[in-house]
């Protein structure tokens, strides 16, 4: 990051009067502010964290005077320019800075508002309570049919009905050993589906939460940015118009008095861009999430149905034995 050296105005007390001391030119090429296009921008949009240059005062920026680009500080401190003309230059400079700032702000918030509206139309993926209920029912049925030697059957198998069902399921697994693997895989698939639904739901809620926060930030920050600019603009303009008569005895206004604060236009642009990137990824992932959701459900139903059909088949066979 390049730096623009600050200007220093040195005075000596000669016979009770302050007289400016003009220092000798330093060796080497002088830094011409006009060579940096950034200085043609608006000081009220200056952001030290994003700026390609480090500037120290509003007076480092360029203004247009009679179709010529001049450094603001050089113009208003030039004793050869009449006070009335310098006053007009100050008013015009601040008027132009205000116009460009308002234009930039309106454009930014208009474009960002459109982005927010479009993102609001991105449907949020939801998992119905029926889908979740089916998964839990399938899970309990699968566990009931598979875990015949677990604590699940310990008390139930002591009853007449439980003893009968336990016997039929034991015969089924003895006859068709591969059904044990099908049952275990089915349980894992159902658990994966439940976990998948939970994670996907969290992602959807997180997207919706970020969208609402950004929308709220848009409304609040627009008012804050507008109030902040008006306060900085009026204060800086009043400073120069008041001190213009004795400007050579007045220090340049520090850039910190006019630069953007923590809540600024660039910050809002970045926030919208982050939300836009998230929405893009979310929208691309939705078809996969929907497809994978139905694949897991289909496998869960198929596995549980297979166990159930074979269990019923085994009970029917037992009637004829």
PDB file of C-alpha atoms in Angstrom:
ATOM      1  CA  UNK A   1       0.000   0.000   0.000  1.00  0.00           C
ATOM      2  CA  UNK A   2       1.434   3.345  -1.045  1.00  0.00           C
ATOM      3  CA  UNK A   3       1.402   6.362   1.205  1.00  0.00           C
ATOM      4  CA  UNK A   4       0.774  10.006   0.487  1.00  0.00           C
ATOM      5  CA  UNK A   5       3.059  12.013   2.680  1.00  0.00           C
ATOM      6  CA  UNK A   6       1.202  14.495   4.910  1.00  0.00           C
ATOM      7  CA  UNK A   7       1.771  18.194   4.370  1.00  0.00           C
ATOM      8  CA  UNK A   8       3.200  20.199   7.219  1.00  0.00           C
ATOM      9  CA  UNK A   9       2.862  23.956   7.559  1.00  0.00           C
ATOM     10  CA  UNK A  10       5.580  25.499   9.723  1.00  0.00           C
ATOM     11  CA  UNK A  11       5.391  29.030  11.107  1.00  0.00           C
ATOM     12  CA  UNK A  12       7.888  31.337  12.800  1.00  0.00           C
ATOM     13  CA  UNK A  13       7.137  34.175  15.151  1.00  0.00           C
ATOM     14  CA  UNK A  14       8.674  37.271  13.547  1.00  0.00           C
ATOM     15  CA  UNK A  15       8.017  40.536  15.312  1.00  0.00           C
ATOM     16  CA  UNK A  16       4.842  39.153  16.862  1.00  0.00           C
ATOM     17  CA  UNK A  17       3.495  37.816  13.576  1.00  0.00           C
ATOM     18  CA  UNK A  18       3.246  34.216  12.418  1.00  0.00           C
ATOM     19  CA  UNK A  19       5.056  33.814   9.116  1.00  0.00           C
ATOM     20  CA  UNK A  20       4.989  30.571   7.176  1.00  0.00           C
ATOM     21  CA  UNK A  21       8.369  28.989   6.610  1.00  0.00           C
ATOM     22  CA  UNK A  22       8.708  27.335   3.224  1.00  0.00           C
ATOM     23  CA  UNK A  23      11.039  24.338   3.590  1.00  0.00           C
ATOM     24  CA  UNK A  24      13.653  23.568   1.007  1.00  0.00           C
ATOM     25  CA  UNK A  25      12.707  20.943  -1.520  1.00  0.00           C
ATOM     26  CA  UNK A  26      13.756  17.469  -0.506  1.00  0.00           C
ATOM     27  CA  UNK A  27      16.111  15.652  -2.858  1.00  0.00           C
ATOM     28  CA  UNK A  28      14.589  13.194  -5.286  1.00  0.00           C
ATOM     29  CA  UNK A  29      11.336  13.290  -7.257  1.00  0.00           C
ATOM     30  CA  UNK A  30       8.348  14.837  -5.535  1.00  0.00           C
ATOM     31  CA  UNK A  31       5.179  12.816  -5.063  1.00  0.00           C
ATOM     32  CA  UNK A  32       2.488  14.138  -7.361  1.00  0.00           C
ATOM     33  CA  UNK A  33      -0.946  13.373  -5.938  1.00  0.00           C
ATOM     34  CA  UNK A  34      -2.500  13.670  -9.389  1.00  0.00           C
ATOM     35  CA  UNK A  35      -0.628  10.542 -10.470  1.00  0.00           C
ATOM     36  CA  UNK A  36      -2.833   8.445  -8.184  1.00  0.00           C
ATOM     37  CA  UNK A  37      -6.338   7.918  -9.665  1.00  0.00           C
ATOM     38  CA  UNK A  38      -7.627   6.975  -6.224  1.00  0.00           C
ATOM     39  CA  UNK A  39      -7.331  10.609  -5.118  1.00  0.00           C
ATOM     40  CA  UNK A  40     -10.027  11.502  -7.638  1.00  0.00           C
ATOM     41  CA  UNK A  41     -12.516   9.568  -5.515  1.00  0.00           C
ATOM     42  CA  UNK A  42     -14.682  10.759  -2.661  1.00  0.00           C
ATOM     43  CA  UNK A  43     -12.978  11.309   0.730  1.00  0.00           C
ATOM     44  CA  UNK A  44     -16.267  10.501   2.450  1.00  0.00           C
ATOM     45  CA  UNK A  45     -16.031   6.998   0.948  1.00  0.00           C
ATOM     46  CA  UNK A  46     -12.464   6.524   2.149  1.00  0.00           C
ATOM     47  CA  UNK A  47     -11.913   3.220   3.921  1.00  0.00           C
ATOM     48  CA  UNK A  48      -8.379   2.806   5.329  1.00  0.00           C
ATOM     49  CA  UNK A  49      -8.692  -0.988   5.342  1.00  0.00           C
ATOM     50  CA  UNK A  50      -9.606  -1.239   1.655  1.00  0.00           C
ATOM     51  CA  UNK A  51      -7.826   1.792   0.227  1.00  0.00           C
ATOM     52  CA  UNK A  52      -4.826   1.323  -2.109  1.00  0.00           C
ATOM     53  CA  UNK A  53      -3.303   4.471  -0.571  1.00  0.00           C
ATOM     54  CA  UNK A  54      -2.868   5.806   2.915  1.00  0.00           C
ATOM     55  CA  UNK A  55      -3.973   9.420   3.062  1.00  0.00           C
ATOM     56  CA  UNK A  56      -3.880  11.701   6.053  1.00  0.00           C
ATOM     57  CA  UNK A  57      -6.284  14.499   5.268  1.00  0.00           C
ATOM     58  CA  UNK A  58      -9.263  15.428   3.158  1.00  0.00           C
ATOM     59  CA  UNK A  59      -6.941  17.985   1.584  1.00  0.00           C
ATOM     60  CA  UNK A  60      -5.007  15.215  -0.190  1.00  0.00           C
ATOM     61  CA  UNK A  61      -7.910  14.554  -2.552  1.00  0.00           C
ATOM     62  CA  UNK A  62      -8.331  16.160  -5.951  1.00  0.00           C
ATOM     63  CA  UNK A  63     -10.976  18.661  -6.996  1.00  0.00           C
ATOM     64  CA  UNK A  64     -11.806  20.112 -10.387  1.00  0.00           C
ATOM     65  CA  UNK A  65     -11.268  23.851 -10.763  1.00  0.00           C
ATOM     66  CA  UNK A  66     -11.943  25.318 -14.193  1.00  0.00           C
ATOM     67  CA  UNK A  67     -11.523  21.915 -15.848  1.00  0.00           C
ATOM     68  CA  UNK A  68      -8.205  21.362 -14.064  1.00  0.00           C
ATOM     69  CA  UNK A  69      -7.542  18.734 -11.431  1.00  0.00           C
ATOM     70  CA  UNK A  70      -5.905  20.276  -8.390  1.00  0.00           C
ATOM     71  CA  UNK A  71      -5.169  19.123  -4.878  1.00  0.00           C
ATOM     72  CA  UNK A  72      -7.895  20.435  -2.587  1.00  0.00           C
ATOM     73  CA  UNK A  73      -5.451  21.560   0.094  1.00  0.00           C
ATOM     74  CA  UNK A  74      -3.237  23.419  -2.383  1.00  0.00           C
ATOM     75  CA  UNK A  75      -6.181  25.338  -3.817  1.00  0.00           C
ATOM     76  CA  UNK A  76      -7.791  26.496  -0.593  1.00  0.00           C
ATOM     77  CA  UNK A  77      -4.408  27.477   0.895  1.00  0.00           C
ATOM     78  CA  UNK A  78      -3.193  29.398  -2.141  1.00  0.00           C
ATOM     79  CA  UNK A  79      -2.989  33.088  -1.100  1.00  0.00           C
ATOM     80  CA  UNK A  80      -3.056  34.164  -4.734  1.00  0.00           C
ATOM     81  CA  UNK A  81      -6.615  32.885  -5.123  1.00  0.00           C
ATOM     82  CA  UNK A  82      -9.170  35.394  -3.785  1.00  0.00           C
ATOM     83  CA  UNK A  83     -11.066  34.379  -0.658  1.00  0.00           C
ATOM     84  CA  UNK A  84     -14.410  34.611  -2.443  1.00  0.00           C
ATOM     85  CA  UNK A  85     -13.247  32.238  -5.149  1.00  0.00           C
ATOM     86  CA  UNK A  86     -11.793  29.802  -2.631  1.00  0.00           C
ATOM     87  CA  UNK A  87     -15.111  29.819  -0.785  1.00  0.00           C
ATOM     88  CA  UNK A  88     -16.885  28.886  -4.017  1.00  0.00           C
ATOM     89  CA  UNK A  89     -14.356  26.109  -4.598  1.00  0.00           C
ATOM     90  CA  UNK A  90     -14.991  24.697  -1.111  1.00  0.00           C
ATOM     91  CA  UNK A  91     -18.762  24.790  -1.556  1.00  0.00           C
ATOM     92  CA  UNK A  92     -18.556  23.192  -4.990  1.00  0.00           C
ATOM     93  CA  UNK A  93     -16.169  20.475  -3.787  1.00  0.00           C
ATOM     94  CA  UNK A  94     -18.413  19.519  -0.893  1.00  0.00           C
ATOM     95  CA  UNK A  95     -21.487  19.669  -3.118  1.00  0.00           C
ATOM     96  CA  UNK A  96     -19.877  17.311  -5.629  1.00  0.00           C
ATOM     97  CA  UNK A  97     -18.718  14.947  -2.893  1.00  0.00           C
ATOM     98  CA  UNK A  98     -22.232  14.863  -1.506  1.00  0.00           C
ATOM     99  CA  UNK A  99     -23.749  14.106  -4.918  1.00  0.00           C
ATOM    100  CA  UNK A 100     -21.296  11.305  -5.630  1.00  0.00           C
ATOM    101  CA  UNK A 101     -21.779   9.807  -2.159  1.00  0.00           C
ATOM    102  CA  UNK A 102     -25.573   9.865  -2.411  1.00  0.00           C
ATOM    103  CA  UNK A 103     -25.382   8.359  -5.902  1.00  0.00           C
ATOM    104  CA  UNK A 104     -23.071   5.577  -4.720  1.00  0.00           C
ATOM    105  CA  UNK A 105     -25.255   4.892  -1.694  1.00  0.00           C
ATOM    106  CA  UNK A 106     -28.481   4.750  -3.708  1.00  0.00           C
ATOM    107  CA  UNK A 107     -26.934   2.503  -6.332  1.00  0.00           C
ATOM    108  CA  UNK A 108     -25.508   0.153  -3.721  1.00  0.00           C
ATOM    109  CA  UNK A 109     -28.686  -0.146  -1.704  1.00  0.00           C
ATOM    110  CA  UNK A 110     -30.837  -0.420  -4.815  1.00  0.00           C
ATOM    111  CA  UNK A 111     -28.761  -3.292  -6.196  1.00  0.00           C
ATOM    112  CA  UNK A 112     -28.474  -4.919  -2.783  1.00  0.00           C
ATOM    113  CA  UNK A 113     -32.211  -4.570  -2.258  1.00  0.00           C
ATOM    114  CA  UNK A 114     -32.841  -6.388  -5.532  1.00  0.00           C
ATOM    115  CA  UNK A 115     -30.456  -9.147  -4.451  1.00  0.00           C
ATOM    116  CA  UNK A 116     -32.285  -9.496  -1.136  1.00  0.00           C
ATOM    117  CA  UNK A 117     -35.645  -9.684  -2.934  1.00  0.00           C
ATOM    118  CA  UNK A 118     -34.384 -12.345  -5.331  1.00  0.00           C
ATOM    119  CA  UNK A 119     -32.820 -14.393  -2.541  1.00  0.00           C
ATOM    120  CA  UNK A 120     -36.070 -14.181  -0.623  1.00  0.00           C
ATOM    121  CA  UNK A 121     -37.723 -16.082  -3.473  1.00  0.00           C
ATOM    122  CA  UNK A 122     -35.308 -19.000  -3.092  1.00  0.00           C
ATOM    123  CA  UNK A 123     -37.520 -21.630  -1.522  1.00  0.00           C
ATOM    124  CA  UNK A 124     -36.210 -23.112   1.687  1.00  0.00           C
ATOM    125  CA  UNK A 125     -36.042 -26.886   1.751  1.00  0.00           C
ATOM    126  CA  UNK A 126     -38.411 -28.265   4.354  1.00  0.00           C
ATOM    127  CA  UNK A 127     -38.936 -31.781   5.666  1.00  0.00           C
ATOM    128  CA  UNK A 128     -42.541 -32.455   6.575  1.00  0.00           C
ATOM    129  CA  UNK A 129     -43.491 -34.063   9.857  1.00  0.00           C
ATOM    130  CA  UNK A 130     -45.001 -36.940   7.840  1.00  0.00           C
ATOM    131  CA  UNK A 131     -41.613 -37.722   6.311  1.00  0.00           C
ATOM    132  CA  UNK A 132     -39.964 -37.735   9.732  1.00  0.00           C
ATOM    133  CA  UNK A 133     -42.785 -39.841  11.199  1.00  0.00           C
ATOM    134  CA  UNK A 134     -42.380 -42.449   8.451  1.00  0.00           C
ATOM    135  CA  UNK A 135     -38.653 -42.709   9.189  1.00  0.00           C
ATOM    136  CA  UNK A 136     -39.210 -43.231  12.914  1.00  0.00           C
ATOM    137  CA  UNK A 137     -41.955 -45.824  12.305  1.00  0.00           C
ATOM    138  CA  UNK A 138     -39.696 -47.684   9.875  1.00  0.00           C
ATOM    139  CA  UNK A 139     -36.858 -47.566  12.395  1.00  0.00           C
ATOM    140  CA  UNK A 140     -38.900 -49.101  15.217  1.00  0.00           C
ATOM    141  CA  UNK A 141     -40.395 -51.751  12.913  1.00  0.00           C
ATOM    142  CA  UNK A 142     -36.945 -52.676  11.564  1.00  0.00           C
ATOM    143  CA  UNK A 143     -35.440 -52.888  15.057  1.00  0.00           C
ATOM    144  CA  UNK A 144     -38.394 -55.013  16.194  1.00  0.00           C
ATOM    145  CA  UNK A 145     -37.927 -57.440  13.296  1.00  0.00           C
ATOM    146  CA  UNK A 146     -34.119 -57.605  13.425  1.00  0.00           C
ATOM    147  CA  UNK A 147     -33.165 -57.514  17.114  1.00  0.00           C
ATOM    148  CA  UNK A 148     -34.815 -60.833  18.042  1.00  0.00           C
ATOM    149  CA  UNK A 149     -32.020 -61.738  20.461  1.00  0.00           C
ATOM    150  CA  UNK A 150     -31.790 -58.362  22.177  1.00  0.00           C
ATOM    151  CA  UNK A 151     -33.396 -56.843  25.262  1.00  0.00           C
ATOM    152  CA  UNK A 152     -36.204 -55.577  23.022  1.00  0.00           C
ATOM    153  CA  UNK A 153     -37.690 -59.079  22.965  1.00  0.00           C
ATOM    154  CA  UNK A 154     -36.686 -60.139  26.462  1.00  0.00           C
ATOM    155  CA  UNK A 155     -40.021 -59.441  28.175  1.00  0.00           C
ATOM    156  CA  UNK A 156     -42.258 -59.577  25.117  1.00  0.00           C
ATOM    157  CA  UNK A 157     -41.132 -63.106  24.181  1.00  0.00           C
ATOM    158  CA  UNK A 158     -42.480 -64.384  27.523  1.00  0.00           C
ATOM    159  CA  UNK A 159     -46.025 -63.698  26.380  1.00  0.00           C
ATOM    160  CA  UNK A 160     -47.923 -66.114  24.157  1.00  0.00           C
ATOM    161  CA  UNK A 161     -47.980 -63.770  21.162  1.00  0.00           C
ATOM    162  CA  UNK A 162     -44.387 -62.721  21.716  1.00  0.00           C
ATOM    163  CA  UNK A 163     -43.219 -66.314  21.941  1.00  0.00           C
ATOM    164  CA  UNK A 164     -44.980 -67.143  18.679  1.00  0.00           C
ATOM    165  CA  UNK A 165     -43.544 -64.141  16.797  1.00  0.00           C
ATOM    166  CA  UNK A 166     -40.074 -64.725  18.215  1.00  0.00           C
ATOM    167  CA  UNK A 167     -40.170 -68.317  17.022  1.00  0.00           C
ATOM    168  CA  UNK A 168     -41.278 -67.370  13.528  1.00  0.00           C
ATOM    169  CA  UNK A 169     -38.597 -64.681  13.190  1.00  0.00           C
ATOM    170  CA  UNK A 170     -35.916 -67.054  14.479  1.00  0.00           C
ATOM    171  CA  UNK A 171     -37.002 -69.645  11.898  1.00  0.00           C
ATOM    172  CA  UNK A 172     -36.952 -66.972   9.193  1.00  0.00           C
ATOM    173  CA  UNK A 173     -33.347 -65.981   9.928  1.00  0.00           C
ATOM    174  CA  UNK A 174     -32.339 -69.634  10.238  1.00  0.00           C
ATOM    175  CA  UNK A 175     -33.807 -70.384   6.809  1.00  0.00           C
ATOM    176  CA  UNK A 176     -32.737 -67.145   5.119  1.00  0.00           C
ATOM    177  CA  UNK A 177     -29.499 -66.043   6.791  1.00  0.00           C
ATOM    178  CA  UNK A 178     -29.017 -63.192   4.324  1.00  0.00           C
ATOM    179  CA  UNK A 179     -32.063 -61.428   5.805  1.00  0.00           C
ATOM    180  CA  UNK A 180     -29.952 -60.651   8.883  1.00  0.00           C
ATOM    181  CA  UNK A 181     -27.594 -58.576   6.739  1.00  0.00           C
ATOM    182  CA  UNK A 182     -30.547 -56.910   5.026  1.00  0.00           C
ATOM    183  CA  UNK A 183     -31.999 -56.014   8.415  1.00  0.00           C
ATOM    184  CA  UNK A 184     -28.762 -54.532   9.756  1.00  0.00           C
ATOM    185  CA  UNK A 185     -28.187 -52.529   6.575  1.00  0.00           C
ATOM    186  CA  UNK A 186     -31.778 -51.266   6.696  1.00  0.00           C
ATOM    187  CA  UNK A 187     -31.339 -49.994  10.248  1.00  0.00           C
ATOM    188  CA  UNK A 188     -28.137 -48.161   9.292  1.00  0.00           C
ATOM    189  CA  UNK A 189     -29.850 -46.646   6.246  1.00  0.00           C
ATOM    190  CA  UNK A 190     -32.765 -45.410   8.358  1.00  0.00           C
ATOM    191  CA  UNK A 191     -30.385 -43.908  10.928  1.00  0.00           C
ATOM    192  CA  UNK A 192     -28.475 -42.228   8.092  1.00  0.00           C
ATOM    193  CA  UNK A 193     -31.747 -40.828   6.751  1.00  0.00           C
ATOM    194  CA  UNK A 194     -32.674 -39.423  10.171  1.00  0.00           C
ATOM    195  CA  UNK A 195     -29.215 -37.856  10.536  1.00  0.00           C
ATOM    196  CA  UNK A 196     -29.375 -36.486   6.992  1.00  0.00           C
ATOM    197  CA  UNK A 197     -32.774 -34.897   7.603  1.00  0.00           C
ATOM    198  CA  UNK A 198     -31.481 -33.302  10.808  1.00  0.00           C
ATOM    199  CA  UNK A 199     -28.361 -31.825   9.170  1.00  0.00           C
ATOM    200  CA  UNK A 200     -30.236 -30.652   6.066  1.00  0.00           C
ATOM    201  CA  UNK A 201     -32.824 -29.007   8.296  1.00  0.00           C
ATOM    202  CA  UNK A 202     -30.090 -27.154  10.187  1.00  0.00           C
ATOM    203  CA  UNK A 203     -28.598 -25.927   6.893  1.00  0.00           C
ATOM    204  CA  UNK A 204     -31.987 -24.675   5.716  1.00  0.00           C
ATOM    205  CA  UNK A 205     -32.679 -22.889   8.998  1.00  0.00           C
ATOM    206  CA  UNK A 206     -29.195 -21.352   8.939  1.00  0.00           C
ATOM    207  CA  UNK A 207     -29.762 -20.004   5.425  1.00  0.00           C
ATOM    208  CA  UNK A 208     -33.143 -18.576   6.380  1.00  0.00           C
ATOM    209  CA  UNK A 209     -31.661 -17.011   9.525  1.00  0.00           C
ATOM    210  CA  UNK A 210     -28.814 -15.373   7.567  1.00  0.00           C
ATOM    211  CA  UNK A 211     -31.282 -14.064   5.012  1.00  0.00           C
ATOM    212  CA  UNK A 212     -33.442 -12.426   7.675  1.00  0.00           C
ATOM    213  CA  UNK A 213     -30.393 -10.957   9.436  1.00  0.00           C
ATOM    214  CA  UNK A 214     -29.084  -9.452   6.193  1.00  0.00           C
ATOM    215  CA  UNK A 215     -32.508  -8.061   5.351  1.00  0.00           C
ATOM    216  CA  UNK A 216     -32.688  -6.453   8.793  1.00  0.00           C
ATOM    217  CA  UNK A 217     -29.110  -5.185   8.415  1.00  0.00           C
ATOM    218  CA  UNK A 218     -30.091  -3.534   5.130  1.00  0.00           C
ATOM    219  CA  UNK A 219     -32.868  -1.551   6.778  1.00  0.00           C
ATOM    220  CA  UNK A 220     -30.833  -0.527   9.827  1.00  0.00           C
ATOM    221  CA  UNK A 221     -27.517   0.213   8.120  1.00  0.00           C
ATOM    222  CA  UNK A 222     -29.068   2.411   5.438  1.00  0.00           C
ATOM    223  CA  UNK A 223     -30.347   4.783   8.116  1.00  0.00           C
ATOM    224  CA  UNK A 224     -27.090   4.633  10.100  1.00  0.00           C
ATOM    225  CA  UNK A 225     -24.917   5.252   7.035  1.00  0.00           C
ATOM    226  CA  UNK A 226     -27.090   8.160   5.926  1.00  0.00           C
ATOM    227  CA  UNK A 227     -26.993   9.834   9.355  1.00  0.00           C
ATOM    228  CA  UNK A 228     -23.245   9.270   9.669  1.00  0.00           C
ATOM    229  CA  UNK A 229     -22.524  10.831   6.285  1.00  0.00           C
ATOM    230  CA  UNK A 230     -24.673  13.904   6.909  1.00  0.00           C
ATOM    231  CA  UNK A 231     -22.970  14.477  10.242  1.00  0.00           C
ATOM    232  CA  UNK A 232     -19.439  14.123   8.797  1.00  0.00           C
ATOM    233  CA  UNK A 233     -20.238  16.194   5.711  1.00  0.00           C
ATOM    234  CA  UNK A 234     -21.771  19.116   7.623  1.00  0.00           C
ATOM    235  CA  UNK A 235     -18.982  19.174  10.183  1.00  0.00           C
ATOM    236  CA  UNK A 236     -16.193  19.159   7.571  1.00  0.00           C
ATOM    237  CA  UNK A 237     -17.902  21.742   5.366  1.00  0.00           C
ATOM    238  CA  UNK A 238     -18.508  24.044   8.324  1.00  0.00           C
ATOM    239  CA  UNK A 239     -14.880  23.636   9.411  1.00  0.00           C
ATOM    240  CA  UNK A 240     -13.463  24.881   6.114  1.00  0.00           C
ATOM    241  CA  UNK A 241     -15.982  27.637   5.512  1.00  0.00           C
ATOM    242  CA  UNK A 242     -15.394  28.965   9.023  1.00  0.00           C
ATOM    243  CA  UNK A 243     -11.604  28.757   8.920  1.00  0.00           C
ATOM    244  CA  UNK A 244     -11.102  29.668   5.271  1.00  0.00           C
ATOM    245  CA  UNK A 245     -10.196  33.274   6.030  1.00  0.00           C
ATOM    246  CA  UNK A 246      -7.280  32.159   8.210  1.00  0.00           C
ATOM    247  CA  UNK A 247      -6.745  28.833   6.499  1.00  0.00           C
ATOM    248  CA  UNK A 248      -2.955  29.091   6.478  1.00  0.00           C
ATOM    249  CA  UNK A 249      -3.012  29.052  10.273  1.00  0.00           C
ATOM    250  CA  UNK A 250      -5.505  26.182  10.390  1.00  0.00           C
ATOM    251  CA  UNK A 251      -4.329  22.559  10.336  1.00  0.00           C
ATOM    252  CA  UNK A 252      -5.714  20.262   7.623  1.00  0.00           C
ATOM    253  CA  UNK A 253      -8.757  18.270   8.666  1.00  0.00           C
ATOM    254  CA  UNK A 254      -7.708  14.729   9.509  1.00  0.00           C
ATOM    255  CA  UNK A 255      -9.051  12.015   7.229  1.00  0.00           C
ATOM    256  CA  UNK A 256     -10.527  10.276  10.267  1.00  0.00           C
ATOM    257  CA  UNK A 257     -13.081  13.072  10.546  1.00  0.00           C
ATOM    258  CA  UNK A 258     -14.601  12.281   7.148  1.00  0.00           C
ATOM    259  CA  UNK A 259     -13.833   8.634   6.394  1.00  0.00           C
ATOM    260  CA  UNK A 260     -16.503   5.954   6.642  1.00  0.00           C
ATOM    261  CA  UNK A 261     -17.175   4.339   9.995  1.00  0.00           C
ATOM    262  CA  UNK A 262     -17.519   0.685  10.925  1.00  0.00           C
ATOM    263  CA  UNK A 263     -20.948   0.534   9.291  1.00  0.00           C
ATOM    264  CA  UNK A 264     -20.225   1.545   5.726  1.00  0.00           C
ATOM    265  CA  UNK A 265     -21.272   0.953   2.142  1.00  0.00           C
ATOM    266  CA  UNK A 266     -18.464  -1.504   1.417  1.00  0.00           C
ATOM    267  CA  UNK A 267     -19.359  -3.565   4.474  1.00  0.00           C
ATOM    268  CA  UNK A 268     -22.911  -3.883   3.235  1.00  0.00           C
ATOM    269  CA  UNK A 269     -21.703  -4.884  -0.235  1.00  0.00           C
ATOM    270  CA  UNK A 270     -19.570  -7.603   1.338  1.00  0.00           C
ATOM    271  CA  UNK A 271     -22.471  -8.835   3.492  1.00  0.00           C
ATOM    272  CA  UNK A 272     -24.736  -9.104   0.454  1.00  0.00           C
ATOM    273  CA  UNK A 273     -22.032 -10.898  -1.512  1.00  0.00           C
ATOM    274  CA  UNK A 274     -21.570 -13.446   1.277  1.00  0.00           C
ATOM    275  CA  UNK A 275     -25.311 -14.086   1.378  1.00  0.00           C
ATOM    276  CA  UNK A 276     -25.412 -14.341  -2.415  1.00  0.00           C
ATOM    277  CA  UNK A 277     -22.612 -16.926  -2.408  1.00  0.00           C
ATOM    278  CA  UNK A 278     -24.393 -18.944   0.261  1.00  0.00           C
ATOM    279  CA  UNK A 279     -27.660 -18.797  -1.652  1.00  0.00           C
ATOM    280  CA  UNK A 280     -25.899 -19.963  -4.812  1.00  0.00           C
ATOM    281  CA  UNK A 281     -24.372 -22.959  -3.031  1.00  0.00           C
ATOM    282  CA  UNK A 282     -27.656 -23.718  -1.279  1.00  0.00           C
ATOM    283  CA  UNK A 283     -29.633 -23.587  -4.521  1.00  0.00           C
ATOM    284  CA  UNK A 284     -27.124 -25.875  -6.259  1.00  0.00           C
ATOM    285  CA  UNK A 285     -27.290 -28.349  -3.360  1.00  0.00           C
ATOM    286  CA  UNK A 286     -31.102 -28.507  -3.227  1.00  0.00           C
ATOM    287  CA  UNK A 287     -31.571 -31.034  -6.083  1.00  0.00           C
ATOM    288  CA  UNK A 288     -28.976 -33.318  -4.487  1.00  0.00           C
ATOM    289  CA  UNK A 289     -30.602 -32.983  -1.057  1.00  0.00           C
ATOM    290  CA  UNK A 290     -34.055 -33.722  -2.468  1.00  0.00           C
ATOM    291  CA  UNK A 291     -32.812 -36.661  -4.505  1.00  0.00           C
ATOM    292  CA  UNK A 292     -30.767 -38.163  -1.693  1.00  0.00           C
ATOM    293  CA  UNK A 293     -33.709 -37.737   0.674  1.00  0.00           C
ATOM    294  CA  UNK A 294     -35.957 -39.907  -1.488  1.00  0.00           C
ATOM    295  CA  UNK A 295     -33.198 -42.458  -2.148  1.00  0.00           C
ATOM    296  CA  UNK A 296     -32.724 -42.977   1.586  1.00  0.00           C
ATOM    297  CA  UNK A 297     -36.475 -43.170   2.139  1.00  0.00           C
ATOM    298  CA  UNK A 298     -36.891 -45.684  -0.696  1.00  0.00           C
ATOM    299  CA  UNK A 299     -34.095 -47.904   0.628  1.00  0.00           C
ATOM    300  CA  UNK A 300     -35.535 -47.708   4.138  1.00  0.00           C
ATOM    301  CA  UNK A 301     -39.011 -48.696   2.944  1.00  0.00           C
ATOM    302  CA  UNK A 302     -37.649 -51.437   0.692  1.00  0.00           C
ATOM    303  CA  UNK A 303     -35.503 -52.997   3.422  1.00  0.00           C
ATOM    304  CA  UNK A 304     -38.226 -52.864   6.073  1.00  0.00           C
ATOM    305  CA  UNK A 305     -40.851 -54.151   3.635  1.00  0.00           C
ATOM    306  CA  UNK A 306     -38.606 -57.081   2.701  1.00  0.00           C
ATOM    307  CA  UNK A 307     -38.272 -58.109   6.338  1.00  0.00           C
ATOM    308  CA  UNK A 308     -41.979 -57.654   6.953  1.00  0.00           C
ATOM    309  CA  UNK A 309     -43.012 -59.695   3.883  1.00  0.00           C
ATOM    310  CA  UNK A 310     -40.718 -62.573   4.806  1.00  0.00           C
ATOM    311  CA  UNK A 311     -41.973 -62.464   8.407  1.00  0.00           C
ATOM    312  CA  UNK A 312     -45.599 -62.682   7.231  1.00  0.00           C
ATOM    313  CA  UNK A 313     -44.631 -65.440   4.802  1.00  0.00           C
ATOM    314  CA  UNK A 314     -43.022 -67.397   7.637  1.00  0.00           C
ATOM    315  CA  UNK A 315     -46.160 -67.033   9.772  1.00  0.00           C
ATOM    316  CA  UNK A 316     -48.342 -68.284   6.923  1.00  0.00           C
ATOM    317  CA  UNK A 317     -46.093 -71.313   6.448  1.00  0.00           C
ATOM    318  CA  UNK A 318     -46.304 -72.096  10.156  1.00  0.00           C
ATOM    319  CA  UNK A 319     -50.056 -72.572   9.828  1.00  0.00           C
ATOM    320  CA  UNK A 320     -49.576 -75.529   7.503  1.00  0.00           C
ATOM    321  CA  UNK A 321     -46.851 -77.177   9.541  1.00  0.00           C
TER     322      UNK A 321
END
